[in-house]
Tab-separated table of C-alpha atoms in Angstrom:
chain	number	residue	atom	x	y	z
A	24	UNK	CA	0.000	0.000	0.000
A	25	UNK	CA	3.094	2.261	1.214
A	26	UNK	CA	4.487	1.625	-2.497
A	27	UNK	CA	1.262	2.590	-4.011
A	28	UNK	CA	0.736	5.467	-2.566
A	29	UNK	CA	4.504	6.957	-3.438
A	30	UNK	CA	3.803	5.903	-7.167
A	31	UNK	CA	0.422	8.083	-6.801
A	32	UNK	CA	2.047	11.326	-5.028
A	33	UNK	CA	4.728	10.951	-7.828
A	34	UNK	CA	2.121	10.993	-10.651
A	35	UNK	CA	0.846	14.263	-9.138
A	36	UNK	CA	4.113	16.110	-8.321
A	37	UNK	CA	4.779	14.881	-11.899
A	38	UNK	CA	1.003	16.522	-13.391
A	39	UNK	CA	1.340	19.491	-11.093
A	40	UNK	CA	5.051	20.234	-12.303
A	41	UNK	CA	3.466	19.408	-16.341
A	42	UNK	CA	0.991	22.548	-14.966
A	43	UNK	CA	3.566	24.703	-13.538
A	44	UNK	CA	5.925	24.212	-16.820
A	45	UNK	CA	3.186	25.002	-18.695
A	46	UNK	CA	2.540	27.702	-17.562
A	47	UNK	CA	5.208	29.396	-17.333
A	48	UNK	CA	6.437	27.923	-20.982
A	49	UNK	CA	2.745	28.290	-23.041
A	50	UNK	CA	3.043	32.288	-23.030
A	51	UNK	CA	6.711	32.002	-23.724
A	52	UNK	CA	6.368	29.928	-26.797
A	53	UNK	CA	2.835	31.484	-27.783
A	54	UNK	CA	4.881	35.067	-28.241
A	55	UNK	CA	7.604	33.707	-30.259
A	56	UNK	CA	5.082	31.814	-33.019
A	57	UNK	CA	3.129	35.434	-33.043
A	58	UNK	CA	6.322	37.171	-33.714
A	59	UNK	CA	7.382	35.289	-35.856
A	60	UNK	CA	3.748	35.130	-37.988
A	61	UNK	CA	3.298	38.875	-37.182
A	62	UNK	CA	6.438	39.671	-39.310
A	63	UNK	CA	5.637	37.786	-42.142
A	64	UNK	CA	2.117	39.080	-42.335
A	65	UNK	CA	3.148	42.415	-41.697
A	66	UNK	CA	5.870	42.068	-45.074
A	67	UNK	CA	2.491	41.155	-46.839
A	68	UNK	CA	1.040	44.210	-46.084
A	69	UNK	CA	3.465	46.198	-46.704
A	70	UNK	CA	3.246	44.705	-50.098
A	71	UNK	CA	-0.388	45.401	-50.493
A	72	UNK	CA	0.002	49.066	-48.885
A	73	UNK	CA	2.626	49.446	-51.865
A	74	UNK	CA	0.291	48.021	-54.664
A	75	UNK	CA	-2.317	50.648	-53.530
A	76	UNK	CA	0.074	53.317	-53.495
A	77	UNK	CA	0.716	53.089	-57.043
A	78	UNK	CA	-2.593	52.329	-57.988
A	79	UNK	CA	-3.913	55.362	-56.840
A	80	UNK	CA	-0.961	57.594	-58.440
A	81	UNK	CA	-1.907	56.158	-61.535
A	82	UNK	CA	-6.012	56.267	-61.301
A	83	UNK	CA	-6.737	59.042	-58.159
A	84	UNK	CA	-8.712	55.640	-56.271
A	85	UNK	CA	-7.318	52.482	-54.566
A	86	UNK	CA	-8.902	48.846	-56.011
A	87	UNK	CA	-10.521	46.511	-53.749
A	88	UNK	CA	-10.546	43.175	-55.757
A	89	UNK	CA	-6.786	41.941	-55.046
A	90	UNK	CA	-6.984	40.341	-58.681
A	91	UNK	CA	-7.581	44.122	-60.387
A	92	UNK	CA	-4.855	44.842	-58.631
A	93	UNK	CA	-2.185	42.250	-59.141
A	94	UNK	CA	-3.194	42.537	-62.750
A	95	UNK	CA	-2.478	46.589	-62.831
A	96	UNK	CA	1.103	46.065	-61.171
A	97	UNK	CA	1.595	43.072	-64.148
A	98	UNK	CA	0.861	46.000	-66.385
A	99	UNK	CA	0.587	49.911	-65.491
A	100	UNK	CA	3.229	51.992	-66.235
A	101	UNK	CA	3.811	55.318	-64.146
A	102	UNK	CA	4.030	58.589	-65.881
A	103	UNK	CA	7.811	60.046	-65.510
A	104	UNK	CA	7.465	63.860	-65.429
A	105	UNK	CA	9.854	66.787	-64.932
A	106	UNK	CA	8.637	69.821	-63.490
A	107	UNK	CA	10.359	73.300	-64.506
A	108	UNK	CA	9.551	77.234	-64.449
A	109	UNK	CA	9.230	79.039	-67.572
A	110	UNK	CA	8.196	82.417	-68.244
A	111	UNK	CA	6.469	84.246	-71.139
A	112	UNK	CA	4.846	87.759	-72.473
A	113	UNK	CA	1.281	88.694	-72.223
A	114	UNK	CA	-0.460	91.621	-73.658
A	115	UNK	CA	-1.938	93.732	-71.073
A	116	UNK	CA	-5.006	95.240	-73.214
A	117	UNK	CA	-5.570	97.806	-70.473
A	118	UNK	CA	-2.064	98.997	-69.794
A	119	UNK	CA	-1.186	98.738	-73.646
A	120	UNK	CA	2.136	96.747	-72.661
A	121	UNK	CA	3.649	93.514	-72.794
A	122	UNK	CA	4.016	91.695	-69.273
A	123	UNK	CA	5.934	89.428	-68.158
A	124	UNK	CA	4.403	86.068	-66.618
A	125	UNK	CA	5.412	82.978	-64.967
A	126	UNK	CA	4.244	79.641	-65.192
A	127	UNK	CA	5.153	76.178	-64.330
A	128	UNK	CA	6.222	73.527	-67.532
A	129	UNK	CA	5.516	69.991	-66.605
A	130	UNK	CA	7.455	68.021	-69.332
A	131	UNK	CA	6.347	64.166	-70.140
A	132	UNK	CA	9.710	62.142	-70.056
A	133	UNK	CA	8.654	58.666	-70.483
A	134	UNK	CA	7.124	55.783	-68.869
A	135	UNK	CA	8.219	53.147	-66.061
A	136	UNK	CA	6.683	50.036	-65.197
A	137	UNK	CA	4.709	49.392	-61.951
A	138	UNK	CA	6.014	46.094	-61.814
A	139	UNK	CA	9.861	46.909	-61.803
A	140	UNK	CA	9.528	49.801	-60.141
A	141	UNK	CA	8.091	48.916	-56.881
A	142	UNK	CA	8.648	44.910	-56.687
A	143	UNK	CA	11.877	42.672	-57.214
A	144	UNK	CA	10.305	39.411	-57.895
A	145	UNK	CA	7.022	38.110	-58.483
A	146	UNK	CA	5.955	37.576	-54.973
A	147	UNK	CA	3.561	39.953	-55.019
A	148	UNK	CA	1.812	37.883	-56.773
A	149	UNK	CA	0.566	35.261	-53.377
A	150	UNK	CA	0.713	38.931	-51.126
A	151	UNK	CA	-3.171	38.394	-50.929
A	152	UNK	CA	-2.488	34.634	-49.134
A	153	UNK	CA	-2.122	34.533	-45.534
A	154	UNK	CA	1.796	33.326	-44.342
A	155	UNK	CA	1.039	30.545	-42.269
A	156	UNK	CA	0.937	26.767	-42.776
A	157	UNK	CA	-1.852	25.077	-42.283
A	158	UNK	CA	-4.601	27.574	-43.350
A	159	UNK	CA	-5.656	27.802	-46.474
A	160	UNK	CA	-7.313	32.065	-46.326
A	161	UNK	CA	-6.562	35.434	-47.564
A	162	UNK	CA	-6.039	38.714	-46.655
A	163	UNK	CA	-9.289	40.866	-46.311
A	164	UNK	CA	-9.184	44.155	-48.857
A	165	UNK	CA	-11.616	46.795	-49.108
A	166	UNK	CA	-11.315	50.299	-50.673
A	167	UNK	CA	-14.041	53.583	-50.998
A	168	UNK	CA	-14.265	56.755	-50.425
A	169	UNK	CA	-14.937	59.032	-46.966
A	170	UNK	CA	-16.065	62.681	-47.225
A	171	UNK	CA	-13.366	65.209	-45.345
A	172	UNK	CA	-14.394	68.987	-45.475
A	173	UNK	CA	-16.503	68.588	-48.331
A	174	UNK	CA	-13.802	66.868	-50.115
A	175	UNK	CA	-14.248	63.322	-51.186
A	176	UNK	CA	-10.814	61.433	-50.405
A	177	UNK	CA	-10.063	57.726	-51.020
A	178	UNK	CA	-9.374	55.373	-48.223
A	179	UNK	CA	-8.501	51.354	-48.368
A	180	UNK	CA	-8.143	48.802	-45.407
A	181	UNK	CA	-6.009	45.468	-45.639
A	182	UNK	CA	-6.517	43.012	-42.674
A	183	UNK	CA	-6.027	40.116	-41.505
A	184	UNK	CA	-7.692	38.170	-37.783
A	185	UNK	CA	-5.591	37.584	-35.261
A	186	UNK	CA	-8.223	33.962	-35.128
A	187	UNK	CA	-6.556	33.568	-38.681
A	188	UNK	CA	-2.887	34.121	-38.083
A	189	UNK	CA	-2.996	32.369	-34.654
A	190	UNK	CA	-5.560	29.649	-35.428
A	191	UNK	CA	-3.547	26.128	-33.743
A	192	UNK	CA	-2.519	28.415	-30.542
A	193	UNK	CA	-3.922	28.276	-27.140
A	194	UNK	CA	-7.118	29.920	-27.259
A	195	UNK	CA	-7.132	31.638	-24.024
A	196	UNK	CA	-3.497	33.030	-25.079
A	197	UNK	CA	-5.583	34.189	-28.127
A	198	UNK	CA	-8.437	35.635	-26.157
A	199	UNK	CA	-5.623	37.442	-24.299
A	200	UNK	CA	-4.111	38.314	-27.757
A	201	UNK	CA	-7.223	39.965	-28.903
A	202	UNK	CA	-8.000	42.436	-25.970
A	203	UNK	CA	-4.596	43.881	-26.533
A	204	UNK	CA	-3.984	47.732	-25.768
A	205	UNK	CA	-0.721	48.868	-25.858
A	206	UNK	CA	2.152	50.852	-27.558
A	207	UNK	CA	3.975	47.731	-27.847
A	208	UNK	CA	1.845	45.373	-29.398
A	209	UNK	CA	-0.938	45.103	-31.979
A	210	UNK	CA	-3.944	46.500	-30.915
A	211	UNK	CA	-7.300	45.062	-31.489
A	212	UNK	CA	-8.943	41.807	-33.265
A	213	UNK	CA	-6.538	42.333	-36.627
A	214	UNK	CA	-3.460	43.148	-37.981
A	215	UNK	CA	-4.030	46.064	-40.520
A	216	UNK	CA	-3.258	48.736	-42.324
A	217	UNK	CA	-4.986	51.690	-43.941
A	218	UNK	CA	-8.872	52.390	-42.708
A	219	UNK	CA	-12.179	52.563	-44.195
A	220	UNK	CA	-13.094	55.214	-41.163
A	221	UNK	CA	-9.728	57.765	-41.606
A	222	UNK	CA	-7.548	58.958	-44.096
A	223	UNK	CA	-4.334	56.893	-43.328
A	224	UNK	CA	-2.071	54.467	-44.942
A	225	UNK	CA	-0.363	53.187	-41.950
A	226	UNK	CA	-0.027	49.989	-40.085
A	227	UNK	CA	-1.776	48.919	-36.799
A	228	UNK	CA	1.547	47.063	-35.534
A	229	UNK	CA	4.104	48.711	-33.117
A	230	UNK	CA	7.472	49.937	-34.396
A	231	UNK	CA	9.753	46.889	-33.297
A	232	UNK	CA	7.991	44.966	-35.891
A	233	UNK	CA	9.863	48.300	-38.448
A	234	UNK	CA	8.249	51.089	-39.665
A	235	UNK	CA	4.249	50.879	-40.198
A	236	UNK	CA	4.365	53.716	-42.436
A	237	UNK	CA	5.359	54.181	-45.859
């Protein structure tokens, strides 16, 4: 009985010290998978963020079907201008004279591609597909218009869930994940950037992930 009961008390110190390891070791490891997901996701938004960029030099609007706009970086071209004061004569009919104006010359120089311009490779090509094995989803894209001072300005939002990115972690980490708010971390239920509620083109995720601006 005396032998039994050690084997039992050494089953639970074992199961409590599984608790205790786990405890201590779930957040540890939780934090370096989301790091280490965060980054990549973030690189794919930085993508999109560039993609928009251009599309909107090019048309005055951002796109919000992902295949419009792969297919405009596989083919727009940006306009290469130069800009340059110039000067000329006017007849003042009033005055009887010839004045002198000034005026500003924008010449046309060419065209660049879109493409080779603003990617190396073709990996823009998947920025659309979420970075993490095991789940098959995309990145959510949306794109309008929100009325500032009477102006009409365009706006576009790229996100992604957190539920997405961490999907095989522990869910009350994730719960915990999802509440965030703080200078330091990613605040809220997604990793973004750009808004459908604000003019901005920035990134939800704190500076030690690099810059979330363009």
């Amino acid at each position: 009985m005396k032998i039994v009961l050690q084997l039992v008390l050494w089953v639970v110190i074992a199961f409590l010290g599984y608790l205790v390891f786990n405890s201590i070791n779930g957040p540890v490891k939780f934090n370096q998978v989301k790091k280490v997901r965060y980054a990549k996701a973030i690189e794919n938004l930085k993508d999109i963020r560039k993609a928009e960029l251009a599309y909107k030099t090019v048309t005055g609007k951002f796109e919000k079907d992902p295949a419009k706009l792969i297919a405009f970086i596989d083919t727009a071209k940006f306009t290469l201008t130069q800009r340059r004061d110039s000067s000329f004569i006017r007849f003042n009919k009033i005055l009887k004279i010839d004045e002198p104006r000034d005026t500003v010359v924008i010449d046309t120089l060419g065209y660049a591609s879109v493409k080779d311009s603003l990617f190396k490779n073709d990996n823009y090509k998947n920025m659309f597909k979420v970075p993490v094995e095991g789940k098959d989803a995309n990145f959510e894209l949306n794109s309008g218009f929100i009325e500032k001072n009477d102006l009409k300005i365009a706006v576009f939002e790229a996100k992604v869930a957190k539920d997405i990115l961490l999907h095989d972690q522990d869910s009350d980490l994730l719960a915990q994940e999802k509440e965030v708010r703080s200078v330091d971390g990613v605040n809220g239920t997604h990793l973004s950037v750009g808004s459908m509620t604000e003019v901005n083109t920035s990134g939800n995720w704190p500076k030690s992930y690099g810059s979330n601006d363009q």
